[in-house]
Coordinates of C-alpha atoms and ligand atoms in Angstrom, one line a residue:
M246 CA -28.6 -81.6 14.6
C247 CA -30.8 -80.4 17.4
G248 CA -33.7 -78.2 16.5
I249 CA -34.5 -74.9 18.2
V250 CA -37.7 -72.8 18.2
A251 CA -38.5 -69.6 19.9
Y252 CA -41.4 -67.2 19.9
V253 CA -42.2 -63.7 21.2
G254 CA -45.4 -61.9 20.4
Q255 CA -49.1 -61.7 21.2
Q256 CA -50.0 -65.3 21.0
E257 CA -49.5 -68.2 23.5
A258 CA -46.0 -69.4 23.0
L259 CA -46.4 -73.0 24.2
P260 CA -48.5 -74.4 21.3
I261 CA -46.4 -72.6 18.7
I262 CA -43.2 -74.0 20.1
I263 CA -44.5 -77.5 20.6
K264 CA -45.8 -77.6 17.0
G265 CA -42.5 -76.2 15.8
L266 CA -40.4 -78.7 17.7
K267 CA -42.5 -81.5 16.2
R268 CA -41.6 -80.1 12.7
L269 CA -37.9 -80.0 13.7
E270 CA -37.8 -83.5 15.3
Y271 CA -36.1 -84.8 12.2
R272 CA -33.0 -82.9 13.5
G273 CA -32.8 -84.8 16.7
Y274 CA -35.3 -86.6 18.9
D275 CA -33.6 -87.9 22.1
S276 CA -35.0 -85.3 24.5
A277 CA -36.9 -82.0 24.3
G278 CA -37.6 -79.0 26.5
I279 CA -39.2 -75.6 26.7
A280 CA -38.8 -72.4 28.8
L281 CA -41.7 -70.1 29.5
L282 CA -42.0 -66.8 31.3
N283 CA -45.0 -65.7 33.4
S284 CA -46.1 -64.7 36.9
D285 CA -44.4 -67.8 38.2
G286 CA -41.1 -66.6 36.8
L287 CA -38.8 -68.3 34.2
S288 CA -39.7 -72.0 34.2
V289 CA -37.9 -74.7 32.3
Y290 CA -39.6 -78.1 31.5
K291 CA -37.6 -80.9 29.9
K292 CA -37.9 -84.5 29.3
K293 CA -36.0 -87.4 27.8
G294 CA -37.6 -88.8 24.6
K295 CA -39.6 -87.3 21.9
V296 CA -41.6 -84.0 21.9
S297 CA -44.7 -86.1 22.7
E298 CA -43.1 -87.1 26.0
L299 CA -42.5 -83.5 26.8
E300 CA -46.1 -82.8 26.0
N301 CA -47.3 -85.5 28.4
H302 CA -44.9 -84.1 31.0
L303 CA -46.4 -80.6 30.6
N304 CA -49.9 -81.9 31.2
G305 CA -48.9 -82.2 34.9
F306 CA -48.4 -78.4 35.2
S307 CA -50.7 -75.4 35.4
N308 CA -49.8 -71.8 34.5
L309 CA -48.0 -72.5 31.2
E310 CA -49.3 -69.2 29.8
S311 CA -46.6 -67.1 28.3
K312 CA -46.2 -64.8 25.3
I313 CA -42.6 -65.7 25.0
G314 CA -40.7 -69.0 25.0
I315 CA -37.8 -71.1 23.7
G316 CA -37.8 -74.8 22.9
H317 CA -35.3 -77.4 21.9
T318 CA -35.3 -81.0 20.5
R319 CA -31.9 -82.6 21.0
W320 CA -29.5 -84.9 19.3
A321 CA -27.0 -85.7 22.0
T322 CA -23.4 -84.7 21.5
H323 CA -22.1 -84.1 25.1
G324 CA -23.8 -86.2 27.7
E325 CA -26.3 -89.0 27.3
P326 CA -29.9 -88.3 26.4
N327 CA -31.7 -87.7 29.7
D328 CA -33.9 -85.1 31.4
V329 CA -30.9 -83.2 32.9
N330 CA -28.9 -82.9 29.7
A331 CA -32.0 -81.8 27.7
H332 CA -32.3 -78.1 26.9
P333 CA -33.1 -75.3 27.8
H334 CA -30.3 -74.8 30.3
Y335 CA -30.6 -72.2 33.1
S336 CA -27.8 -69.9 34.2
S337 CA -26.7 -70.3 37.8
S338 CA -29.0 -67.6 39.0
E339 CA -31.8 -69.1 36.9
K340 CA -32.3 -65.6 35.5
F341 CA -31.4 -66.7 32.0
A342 CA -32.4 -69.8 30.0
M343 CA -30.7 -70.8 26.8
I344 CA -31.2 -73.2 23.9
H345 CA -28.2 -74.2 21.8
N346 CA -27.6 -76.1 18.6
G347 CA -24.0 -76.8 17.8
I348 CA -20.8 -77.7 19.8
I349 CA -18.6 -75.6 21.9
E350 CA -15.2 -77.0 21.4
N351 CA -13.4 -75.2 24.2
Y352 CA -16.1 -76.0 26.8
D353 CA -13.8 -78.0 28.9
V354 CA -11.4 -75.1 29.5
L355 CA -14.3 -72.7 30.1
K356 CA -15.9 -75.2 32.5
K357 CA -12.7 -75.6 34.6
D358 CA -12.4 -71.8 34.9
L359 CA -16.0 -71.5 36.0
M360 CA -15.6 -74.4 38.5
N361 CA -12.6 -72.6 40.0
K362 CA -14.8 -69.6 40.5
G363 CA -17.4 -71.8 42.3
Y364 CA -19.9 -72.5 39.5
Q365 CA -21.7 -75.8 39.8
F366 CA -23.0 -77.9 36.9
Q367 CA -26.0 -80.1 36.7
S368 CA -25.6 -81.5 33.2
E369 CA -22.7 -82.8 31.2
T370 CA -23.4 -80.5 28.3
D371 CA -21.3 -77.8 26.7
S372 CA -24.4 -75.7 26.5
E373 CA -24.8 -75.3 30.2
V374 CA -21.2 -74.2 30.3
F375 CA -22.0 -71.7 27.6
I376 CA -24.9 -69.9 29.4
K377 CA -23.0 -69.9 32.7
F378 CA -20.0 -68.4 30.9
I379 CA -22.2 -65.7 29.6
E380 CA -23.6 -65.1 33.0
D381 CA -20.2 -64.8 34.5
I382 CA -19.3 -62.1 32.1
Y383 CA -22.6 -60.4 32.7
V384 CA -22.1 -60.4 36.5
N385 CA -18.5 -59.4 36.6
N386 CA -18.7 -56.6 34.1
H387 CA -22.0 -55.1 35.2
I388 CA -23.1 -54.9 31.5
S389 CA -26.3 -55.8 29.7
L390 CA -27.0 -59.4 28.7
E391 CA -26.7 -58.4 25.1
E392 CA -23.2 -57.1 25.7
A393 CA -22.3 -60.1 27.8
V394 CA -23.4 -62.4 24.9
R395 CA -21.3 -60.4 22.5
L396 CA -18.2 -60.7 24.6
A397 CA -18.7 -64.4 25.2
L398 CA -19.0 -65.1 21.5
H399 CA -15.5 -63.7 21.1
K400 CA -14.2 -66.4 23.5
V401 CA -16.1 -69.5 22.5
V402 CA -14.7 -71.8 19.9
G403 CA -17.1 -74.0 17.9
A404 CA -20.5 -73.8 16.3
Y405 CA -23.7 -72.4 17.7
A406 CA -27.2 -71.2 17.1
I407 CA -28.5 -69.9 20.5
V408 CA -31.6 -68.2 21.8
I409 CA -31.6 -66.7 25.3
M410 CA -34.5 -65.5 27.5
N411 CA -34.0 -63.2 30.5
I412 CA -36.3 -63.0 33.4
E413 CA -35.7 -59.3 33.7
E414 CA -36.6 -58.6 30.1
P415 CA -39.9 -60.4 29.5
D416 CA -40.3 -59.1 26.0
T417 CA -36.8 -59.9 24.8
L418 CA -35.1 -62.7 23.0
I419 CA -31.4 -62.6 22.2
A420 CA -30.1 -65.0 19.4
A421 CA -26.8 -65.5 17.7
R422 CA -25.3 -67.9 15.2
K423 CA -22.1 -69.3 13.9
G424 CA -22.0 -72.4 11.8
S425 CA -25.5 -73.6 12.9
P426 CA -28.6 -72.3 11.1
L427 CA -31.1 -69.8 12.5
V428 CA -34.1 -68.3 10.7
I429 CA -36.2 -65.4 12.0
G430 CA -39.8 -65.2 11.0
V431 CA -41.1 -61.7 11.0
G432 CA -44.9 -61.5 11.7
E433 CA -47.3 -58.8 12.7
K434 CA -46.0 -57.8 16.1
E435 CA -44.5 -61.2 16.6
Y436 CA -41.3 -63.1 15.8
F437 CA -40.5 -66.7 15.4
L438 CA -37.0 -68.2 15.5
A439 CA -36.1 -71.6 14.3
S440 CA -33.4 -73.9 12.9
D441 CA -35.2 -73.9 9.6
A442 CA -38.4 -72.3 8.2
T443 CA -40.7 -75.3 8.7
P444 CA -42.0 -74.1 12.2
I445 CA -42.5 -70.6 10.8
I446 CA -44.2 -71.1 7.5
E447 CA -47.8 -71.3 8.8
Y448 CA -47.5 -67.9 10.5
T449 CA -45.5 -65.8 8.1
N450 CA -43.6 -66.1 4.8
Q451 CA -41.2 -63.2 5.7
V452 CA -37.9 -64.4 7.0
V453 CA -34.5 -63.2 7.8
Y454 CA -31.6 -65.7 7.7
L455 CA -29.2 -64.8 10.4
D456 CA -25.6 -64.9 9.2
D457 CA -22.5 -66.2 11.0
Y458 CA -21.2 -63.8 13.7
E459 CA -24.5 -62.0 13.9
I460 CA -26.5 -61.3 17.0
A461 CA -30.3 -60.6 16.8
V462 CA -32.1 -58.8 19.6
I463 CA -35.8 -58.9 19.5
R464 CA -37.1 -56.4 22.0
D465 CA -40.3 -54.5 22.3
N466 CA -41.6 -55.8 18.9
K467 CA -38.5 -54.7 17.1
L468 CA -35.7 -56.7 15.5
Q469 CA -32.2 -55.4 15.6
I470 CA -29.2 -57.3 14.1
K471 CA -25.6 -56.5 14.9
T472 CA -22.3 -58.2 14.2
I473 CA -20.3 -59.5 17.1
E474 CA -18.1 -56.4 16.4
N475 CA -21.2 -54.4 17.4
V476 CA -21.9 -53.0 13.9
E477 CA -25.6 -52.8 13.1
T478 CA -26.7 -54.4 9.9
N479 CA -29.9 -54.1 7.9
P480 CA -31.9 -57.2 8.1
Y481 CA -32.8 -58.5 4.6
I482 CA -36.3 -59.9 4.5
N483 CA -36.7 -62.9 2.2
Q484 CA -40.0 -64.3 1.0
L485 CA -40.5 -68.0 1.7
E486 CA -41.8 -70.0 -1.2
M487 CA -42.5 -73.2 0.8
E488 CA -46.1 -74.4 1.0
L489 CA -47.5 -75.7 4.2
E490 CA -48.7 -79.0 2.6
A491 CA -45.1 -79.8 1.6
I492 CA -44.2 -80.3 5.2
E493 CA -47.2 -82.4 6.1
K494 CA -47.7 -86.1 5.5
G495 CA -50.6 -85.7 3.1
G496 CA -52.3 -89.0 4.0
Y497 CA -49.2 -91.1 3.9
E498 CA -48.2 -93.2 6.9
H499 CA -44.7 -91.9 6.9
F500 CA -42.8 -88.9 5.4
M501 CA -40.3 -91.3 3.8
L502 CA -43.1 -93.1 1.9
K503 CA -44.5 -89.7 0.8
E504 CA -41.1 -88.6 -0.3
I505 CA -40.4 -91.8 -2.2
N506 CA -43.7 -91.3 -4.0
E507 CA -43.1 -87.7 -4.7
Q508 CA -40.1 -88.5 -6.9
P509 CA -41.8 -88.2 -10.3
R510 CA -42.9 -84.7 -9.3
S511 CA -39.7 -83.7 -7.6
I512 CA -37.5 -84.8 -10.5
A513 CA -39.8 -82.9 -12.9
D514 CA -39.7 -79.8 -10.6
C515 CA -35.9 -80.0 -10.7
M516 CA -35.9 -80.0 -14.5
R517 CA -38.7 -77.5 -14.9
G518 CA -37.5 -74.3 -16.6
R519 CA -34.1 -75.8 -17.1
L520 CA -34.6 -78.6 -19.6
D521 CA -36.4 -78.2 -22.9
A522 CA -35.5 -81.3 -24.9
K523 CA -37.5 -80.4 -28.0
N524 CA -35.5 -77.2 -28.6
G525 CA -32.2 -78.6 -27.3
R526 CA -32.1 -76.1 -24.4
L527 CA -30.6 -76.8 -21.1
V528 CA -30.2 -73.8 -18.8
L529 CA -28.8 -73.9 -15.3
G530 CA -28.9 -70.3 -14.1
G531 CA -26.3 -70.8 -11.4
L532 CA -23.8 -72.1 -14.0
R533 CA -24.0 -69.1 -16.4
D534 CA -21.3 -67.0 -14.9
Y535 CA -19.0 -69.9 -14.1
M536 CA -19.4 -71.9 -17.3
N537 CA -16.0 -70.8 -18.6
K538 CA -14.3 -72.0 -15.4
F539 CA -16.3 -75.2 -15.5
Q540 CA -15.5 -76.0 -19.1
N541 CA -11.8 -75.3 -18.7
A542 CA -11.3 -77.0 -15.3
D543 CA -8.4 -79.3 -14.9
R544 CA -10.3 -81.4 -12.6
I545 CA -13.7 -81.7 -10.9
I546 CA -13.7 -82.5 -7.2
I547 CA -17.0 -83.5 -5.7
T548 CA -17.3 -83.4 -2.0
A549 CA -20.3 -84.5 0.2
C550 CA -21.4 -87.0 2.9
G551 CA -23.7 -90.0 3.0
T552 CA -26.3 -90.2 0.4
S553 CA -25.1 -87.0 -1.2
W554 CA -21.7 -88.6 -1.6
H555 CA -23.4 -91.5 -3.4
A556 CA -25.0 -88.9 -5.8
G557 CA -21.5 -87.6 -6.2
L558 CA -20.2 -91.0 -7.3
V559 CA -22.9 -91.2 -9.9
A560 CA -21.8 -87.8 -11.1
E561 CA -18.2 -89.0 -11.4
Y562 CA -19.4 -91.5 -14.1
L563 CA -21.5 -88.8 -15.8
F564 CA -18.8 -86.1 -16.0
E565 CA -16.1 -88.5 -17.1
E566 CA -18.3 -90.1 -19.7
F567 CA -19.9 -87.0 -21.2
A568 CA -17.4 -84.2 -20.6
R569 CA -14.1 -86.1 -20.3
I570 CA -12.8 -84.2 -17.3
P571 CA -11.2 -86.2 -14.5
V572 CA -13.3 -86.3 -11.4
E573 CA -12.5 -87.1 -7.8
V574 CA -15.2 -87.8 -5.3
E575 CA -14.3 -87.1 -1.7
Y576 CA -15.9 -87.7 1.6
A577 CA -16.0 -84.2 3.0
S578 CA -14.9 -85.4 6.4
E579 CA -11.6 -86.8 5.0
F580 CA -11.0 -84.1 2.4
R581 CA -11.1 -81.3 5.0
Y582 CA -8.3 -82.9 7.1
R583 CA -6.1 -84.4 4.4
N584 CA -4.3 -81.4 3.1
P585 CA -5.5 -82.1 -0.4
V586 CA -3.8 -80.7 -3.5
I587 CA -6.2 -78.1 -4.8
S588 CA -5.7 -75.2 -7.2
E589 CA -7.6 -72.4 -9.0
K590 CA -8.0 -74.7 -11.9
D591 CA -10.2 -77.1 -9.9
F592 CA -13.9 -76.9 -10.0
V593 CA -15.4 -78.2 -6.7
I594 CA -19.0 -79.3 -6.4
A595 CA -20.4 -79.6 -2.9
I596 CA -23.6 -81.7 -2.7
S597 CA -25.9 -81.4 0.3
Q598 CA -29.6 -81.8 0.9
S599 CA -29.7 -79.8 4.1
G600 CA -27.0 -77.3 3.1
E601 CA -25.9 -77.4 6.7
T602 CA -23.6 -80.5 6.9
A603 CA -20.6 -79.3 9.0
D604 CA -18.0 -81.4 7.2
T605 CA -19.2 -80.3 3.7
L606 CA -19.1 -76.7 4.8
A607 CA -15.5 -77.1 6.1
A608 CA -14.5 -78.8 2.9
I609 CA -15.9 -75.9 1.0
E610 CA -14.0 -73.3 3.1
L611 CA -10.8 -75.3 2.6
A612 CA -11.1 -75.5 -1.2
K613 CA -12.1 -71.8 -1.3
S614 CA -9.0 -70.8 0.6
K615 CA -6.9 -72.6 -2.1
G616 CA -8.6 -70.6 -4.9
A617 CA -10.9 -73.3 -6.3
T618 CA -14.3 -72.4 -7.7
I619 CA -17.1 -73.9 -5.5
F620 CA -20.5 -74.8 -6.9
G621 CA -23.2 -76.0 -4.5
V622 CA -26.0 -78.5 -5.3
C623 CA -28.3 -78.1 -2.4
N624 CA -32.0 -78.6 -1.5
V625 CA -32.7 -76.2 1.3
V626 CA -33.0 -72.7 0.0
G627 CA -31.1 -70.1 2.0
S628 CA -29.1 -72.7 4.0
S629 CA -25.4 -72.2 4.8
I630 CA -23.8 -74.1 1.9
P631 CA -25.5 -72.1 -0.9
R632 CA -24.4 -69.0 0.9
A633 CA -20.8 -70.2 1.3
T634 CA -20.3 -71.2 -2.4
H635 CA -19.5 -69.1 -5.4
A636 CA -22.6 -70.3 -7.3
G637 CA -24.9 -73.2 -7.4
S638 CA -28.1 -74.9 -8.4
Y639 CA -30.9 -75.8 -6.1
T640 CA -32.4 -79.3 -6.5
H641 CA -36.0 -78.1 -5.9
A642 CA -37.1 -81.4 -4.4
G643 CA -39.1 -79.6 -1.7
P644 CA -38.7 -80.2 2.0
E645 CA -37.4 -83.7 2.8
I646 CA -38.4 -84.6 6.3
G647 CA -37.8 -88.4 6.6
V648 CA -34.3 -88.8 8.0
A649 CA -33.4 -91.2 5.2
S650 CA -32.8 -89.3 2.1
T651 CA -34.8 -90.4 -1.0
K652 CA -36.2 -87.6 -3.2
A653 CA -33.2 -85.4 -2.5
F654 CA -30.9 -88.1 -3.9
T655 CA -32.8 -88.4 -7.2
A656 CA -33.0 -84.6 -7.5
Q657 CA -29.3 -84.2 -6.8
I658 CA -28.6 -86.7 -9.6
S659 CA -31.0 -84.9 -11.9
V660 CA -29.1 -81.6 -11.4
L661 CA -25.7 -83.3 -11.8
T662 CA -26.9 -85.1 -15.0
M663 CA -28.0 -81.8 -16.5
M664 CA -24.6 -80.2 -15.5
A665 CA -22.7 -83.1 -17.2
L666 CA -24.7 -83.0 -20.4
K667 CA -24.3 -79.2 -20.6
L668 CA -20.6 -79.5 -20.0
G669 CA -20.2 -82.2 -22.5
Y670 CA -22.0 -80.3 -25.2
Q671 CA -20.1 -77.1 -24.5
R672 CA -16.8 -78.9 -24.6
G673 CA -17.7 -80.7 -27.8
T674 CA -17.2 -84.1 -26.2
L675 CA -20.9 -84.8 -26.8
S676 CA -22.1 -84.6 -30.4
E677 CA -25.2 -82.5 -31.1
S678 CA -27.2 -85.6 -32.1
R679 CA -26.2 -87.6 -29.0
Y680 CA -26.9 -84.5 -26.8
M681 CA -30.4 -84.1 -28.3
Q682 CA -31.1 -87.8 -27.8
L683 CA -30.0 -87.7 -24.2
L684 CA -32.0 -84.6 -23.4
G685 CA -35.1 -86.3 -24.9
E686 CA -34.5 -89.4 -22.7
L687 CA -33.9 -87.3 -19.6
E688 CA -37.3 -85.7 -20.0
T689 CA -39.0 -89.2 -19.8
I690 CA -37.4 -90.0 -16.5
P691 CA -40.3 -88.7 -14.3
S692 CA -42.7 -91.0 -16.1
K693 CA -40.3 -93.9 -15.8
V694 CA -39.9 -93.3 -12.1
E695 CA -43.7 -93.2 -11.9
R696 CA -43.8 -96.7 -13.5
A697 CA -41.1 -97.9 -11.2
L698 CA -43.2 -96.8 -8.2
K699 CA -45.9 -99.2 -9.3
L700 CA -43.6 -102.1 -8.4
N701 CA -44.5 -101.4 -4.8
D702 CA -46.7 -104.5 -4.1
K703 CA -44.1 -106.8 -5.6
V704 CA -41.3 -105.2 -3.6
K705 CA -43.5 -105.5 -0.4
E706 CA -43.8 -109.3 -1.0
I707 CA -40.0 -109.5 -1.2
A708 CA -39.6 -107.4 1.9
A709 CA -41.9 -109.8 3.8
A710 CA -39.7 -112.8 2.7
Y711 CA -36.5 -111.2 3.9
K712 CA -37.4 -108.9 6.8
D713 CA -35.8 -111.2 9.3
S714 CA -32.5 -111.5 7.5
R715 CA -29.5 -110.4 9.6
N716 CA -27.4 -109.3 6.6
F717 CA -27.8 -108.1 3.1
L718 CA -25.4 -107.5 0.2
Y719 CA -26.0 -105.0 -2.6
L720 CA -24.0 -105.4 -5.8
G721 CA -23.8 -103.4 -9.0
R722 CA -21.3 -102.2 -11.6
G723 CA -20.7 -98.9 -13.4
Y724 CA -23.5 -96.5 -12.8
N725 CA -25.2 -99.1 -10.6
F726 CA -22.4 -99.4 -8.1
P727 CA -23.4 -96.2 -6.3
V728 CA -27.0 -97.4 -6.5
A729 CA -25.8 -100.5 -4.6
L730 CA -24.2 -98.4 -2.0
E731 CA -27.3 -96.3 -1.6
G732 CA -29.6 -99.3 -1.4
A733 CA -27.4 -100.8 1.4
L734 CA -27.3 -97.4 3.3
K735 CA -31.1 -97.1 3.1
L736 CA -31.6 -100.5 4.5
K737 CA -29.1 -100.3 7.4
E738 CA -30.1 -96.8 8.5
I739 CA -33.9 -97.5 8.9
S740 CA -34.2 -101.2 9.5
Y741 CA -30.9 -101.7 11.5
I742 CA -30.1 -104.8 9.3
H743 CA -26.4 -104.9 8.5
A744 CA -26.0 -104.3 4.7
E745 CA -23.0 -103.7 2.5
G746 CA -22.8 -102.3 -1.0
Y747 CA -20.0 -103.4 -3.3
P748 CA -19.0 -103.2 -6.9
A749 CA -20.2 -106.6 -8.1
A750 CA -16.8 -107.7 -9.3
E751 CA -15.2 -107.0 -6.0
M752 CA -17.3 -109.7 -4.4
K753 CA -14.7 -112.3 -5.3
H754 CA -12.1 -110.4 -3.3
G755 CA -13.6 -111.0 0.0
P756 CA -17.4 -110.6 0.5
I757 CA -18.1 -113.9 -1.3
A758 CA -17.0 -115.6 1.9
L759 CA -20.2 -114.3 3.5
I760 CA -22.5 -116.0 1.0
D761 CA -24.7 -118.9 2.1
E762 CA -28.4 -119.8 1.9
E763 CA -29.1 -117.2 4.6
M764 CA -27.7 -114.3 2.6
P765 CA -30.0 -112.1 0.4
V766 CA -28.0 -110.4 -2.3
V767 CA -29.6 -107.6 -4.2
F768 CA -28.2 -107.2 -7.7
I769 CA -28.8 -104.2 -9.9
A770 CA -28.5 -106.0 -13.2
T771 CA -30.0 -103.8 -15.8
K772 CA -29.2 -104.2 -19.5
D773 CA -26.1 -102.0 -19.8
S774 CA -22.5 -102.2 -20.8
S775 CA -21.6 -104.5 -17.9
Y776 CA -24.7 -106.6 -18.0
E777 CA -23.0 -109.9 -19.1
K778 CA -20.4 -109.4 -16.3
V779 CA -23.1 -108.9 -13.7
V780 CA -24.9 -112.0 -14.9
S781 CA -21.7 -114.0 -14.2
N782 CA -21.5 -112.5 -10.8
I783 CA -25.1 -113.6 -10.2
Q784 CA -24.1 -117.1 -11.2
E785 CA -21.3 -117.1 -8.7
V786 CA -23.7 -116.2 -5.9
K787 CA -26.3 -118.7 -7.0
A788 CA -23.6 -121.4 -7.0
R789 CA -23.1 -120.7 -3.3
K790 CA -26.8 -120.8 -2.6
G791 CA -27.2 -117.1 -1.9
K792 CA -30.7 -115.7 -2.3
I793 CA -30.9 -113.4 -5.3
I794 CA -33.1 -110.4 -5.6
A795 CA -32.4 -108.7 -9.0
V796 CA -33.4 -105.3 -10.3
V797 CA -33.5 -105.9 -14.1
T798 CA -34.7 -104.1 -17.2
E799 CA -38.3 -104.8 -18.2
G800 CA -38.5 -107.8 -20.4
D801 CA -35.2 -109.4 -19.2
T802 CA -35.4 -113.2 -19.5
T803 CA -31.9 -114.3 -18.6
V804 CA -31.7 -113.1 -15.0
K805 CA -35.3 -114.2 -14.4
H806 CA -34.2 -117.8 -14.7
M807 CA -31.5 -117.4 -12.2
A808 CA -32.9 -115.0 -9.5
D809 CA -35.2 -115.9 -6.7
H810 CA -37.0 -112.6 -7.3
V811 CA -36.8 -110.0 -10.1
I812 CA -38.0 -106.4 -10.1
E813 CA -38.4 -105.2 -13.6
I814 CA -37.8 -101.4 -14.1
P815 CA -38.4 -99.4 -17.3
E816 CA -35.5 -99.3 -19.7
T817 CA -33.6 -96.0 -20.0
E818 CA -30.1 -94.8 -21.0
E819 CA -27.4 -96.5 -19.0
A820 CA -26.4 -93.1 -17.5
F821 CA -29.9 -92.5 -16.2
V822 CA -30.6 -95.9 -14.7
P823 CA -29.7 -94.8 -11.1
L824 CA -32.7 -92.4 -11.1
V825 CA -35.0 -95.3 -11.7
A826 CA -33.2 -98.3 -10.2
V827 CA -32.9 -96.7 -6.7
V828 CA -36.7 -96.4 -6.4
P829 CA -37.5 -100.1 -5.7
L830 CA -34.5 -100.2 -3.3
Q831 CA -35.9 -97.3 -1.4
Q832 CA -39.3 -99.2 -1.2
L833 CA -37.6 -102.4 -0.1
S834 CA -35.9 -100.8 2.8
Y835 CA -39.0 -98.8 3.7
H836 CA -41.2 -102.0 3.8
I837 CA -38.6 -104.0 5.7
A838 CA -38.3 -101.3 8.3
V839 CA -42.1 -101.0 8.7
M840 CA -42.4 -104.7 9.0
R841 CA -39.7 -104.8 11.7
G842 CA -41.5 -102.1 13.7
C843 CA -38.8 -99.5 13.2
N844 CA -39.3 -95.8 13.4
V845 CA -38.9 -95.2 9.7
D846 CA -38.9 -91.4 9.7
Q847 CA -36.7 -91.0 12.8
P848 CA -34.3 -93.9 13.0
R849 CA -32.3 -94.3 16.2
N850 CA -29.1 -92.3 16.7
L851 CA -29.5 -90.4 13.5
A852 CA -30.4 -86.8 12.7
K853 CA -31.3 -85.2 9.4
S854 CA -29.0 -82.3 9.5
V855 CA -25.5 -83.2 10.7
T856 CA -24.2 -79.8 11.9
V857 CA -21.4 -81.2 14.0
E858 CA -18.3 -83.0 12.7
Ligands
F6R297 C1 -28.9 -90.9 4.4 C2 -28.7 -89.5 4.7 C3 -27.4 -89.0 5.1 C4 -27.1 -87.7 4.4 C5 -25.8 -87.1 4.9 C6 -25.5 -85.8 4.2 O1 -30.2 -91.2 4.1 O2 -29.7 -88.8 4.7 O3 -26.4 -89.9 4.8 O4 -27.1 -87.9 3.0 O5 -25.9 -86.8 6.3 O6 -26.5 -84.8 4.4 P1 -26.7 -83.6 3.5 O7 -27.1 -84.1 2.1 O8 -27.8 -82.8 4.1 O9 -25.4 -82.8 3.4

């Protein structure tokens, strides 16, 4: 949450930072700001609202030339979104300006101390406290800013990625991180700093990922990295493989629509080089060294948040069915505080698109401290979770920019499906012939998703009929229960319509009371082992005059006669249905949100990367 961008070099900083902030807006978009340094001094400009509001605000100023600058797009934690709480924040003397992503947990104590010393505060933010705390150390100890930052970092509790400018050092940026991401792009006599690589990619593909407890000083065209213990480290330069076109809309109206439509390719990319059905080969490089532990685990624990947690629920069905190992799926936020029973015999899978989710990271650290093996399933290469885990597999879905997760979900399920099949085969719980059959079917999924996408016009008609509904229910059983949860989450987060997902049979235990002629109920009723039961549940809703929208298997005739609308998806193995069935549900929420005039890519109150707990 919050995106930060900084630049120092030979070019004008302002356009680079504004463009970078727009790329990072998915991380937070309630206010934005920038600091520049030129003959007028160190100037901070900030505005409530999106980066475009900041741009309009900047039109009223002259002398914005600067070869150095820092910028921020905010997702409010401390203090409401307004101009004052926006970043950058000045120090008291206005000699320093800082951008911050993260939360300083002991800011209250620090603030009281500083107030006792006479410091005044304009904003309600922890970040203003942070820069003033650094300044206090700087002033009282007569030391360099770099040293003051280092000492301050020993005293602050919480998470941060910060970049600081200093009026007295016009060619210097000081940055540090703990718990919040920070990438440094290394160009020709120029450096770019950002929360992720998207603002950097068009200038350089050479990046350094700053580690926790590291401080980077860019001064006089040189990058120096030290730990907070003052030990110099050798920056490791990574080559970015991301393409610029992957982070642009490519003719689509919204990133979410582009990402929904990319799924045939993203699922294929995820399987490429790993799955060779004809020769019965399934290779997940990350698993190789840990296969023994995986195979002999007493238990698999899956931990994640939100949509990634839903992918984890699908995986529970997959692992238990194919590999016969007990699975528990845990909300990372609960798991981390519950004092769970974990041992070295547990194999923990952490799922995350961003690789930065604070609760998932904390759950990983906890399980690691108890001796469990941790395997990451992440999308963002080089993010914190892949670096905190023992091993892992990337989902290779490409950058996901729409805040509502779509292609990352199907890519996560694709990786988890391959893991479950591999595990089942190795453990002998899946016969050779069944294994071969499943591999063959898995390979057809991208083309089945492609066919499912063609349902768009039909789904759009359904969206038009129900866009003004106040509530929705989503029901499914077995593998389709997590799909129901995911369908409901997609709808509520982008259209602000209240939606609940339930296992279809649970309806009788409460939610059935909600059903009347005003209530649309989305059933995922594909031909599978619980089909007959779901058909009975559909009858129960119909008897109470609920409106039925059913996702069914192509050629289904039974449900067609009961439902108000049917969406026919291609037939596949029961275990692979979530990969196909979720597609029309993503489209349904997309169209409803567009028809309601909602900001699909940046829904209110949300941020793509939840780096605070
Ligand atoms: C929903 C959504 C969120 C994320 C959740 C976890 O569309 O995007 O629920 O799934 O915040 O994020 P990651 O997967 O980045 O750990």
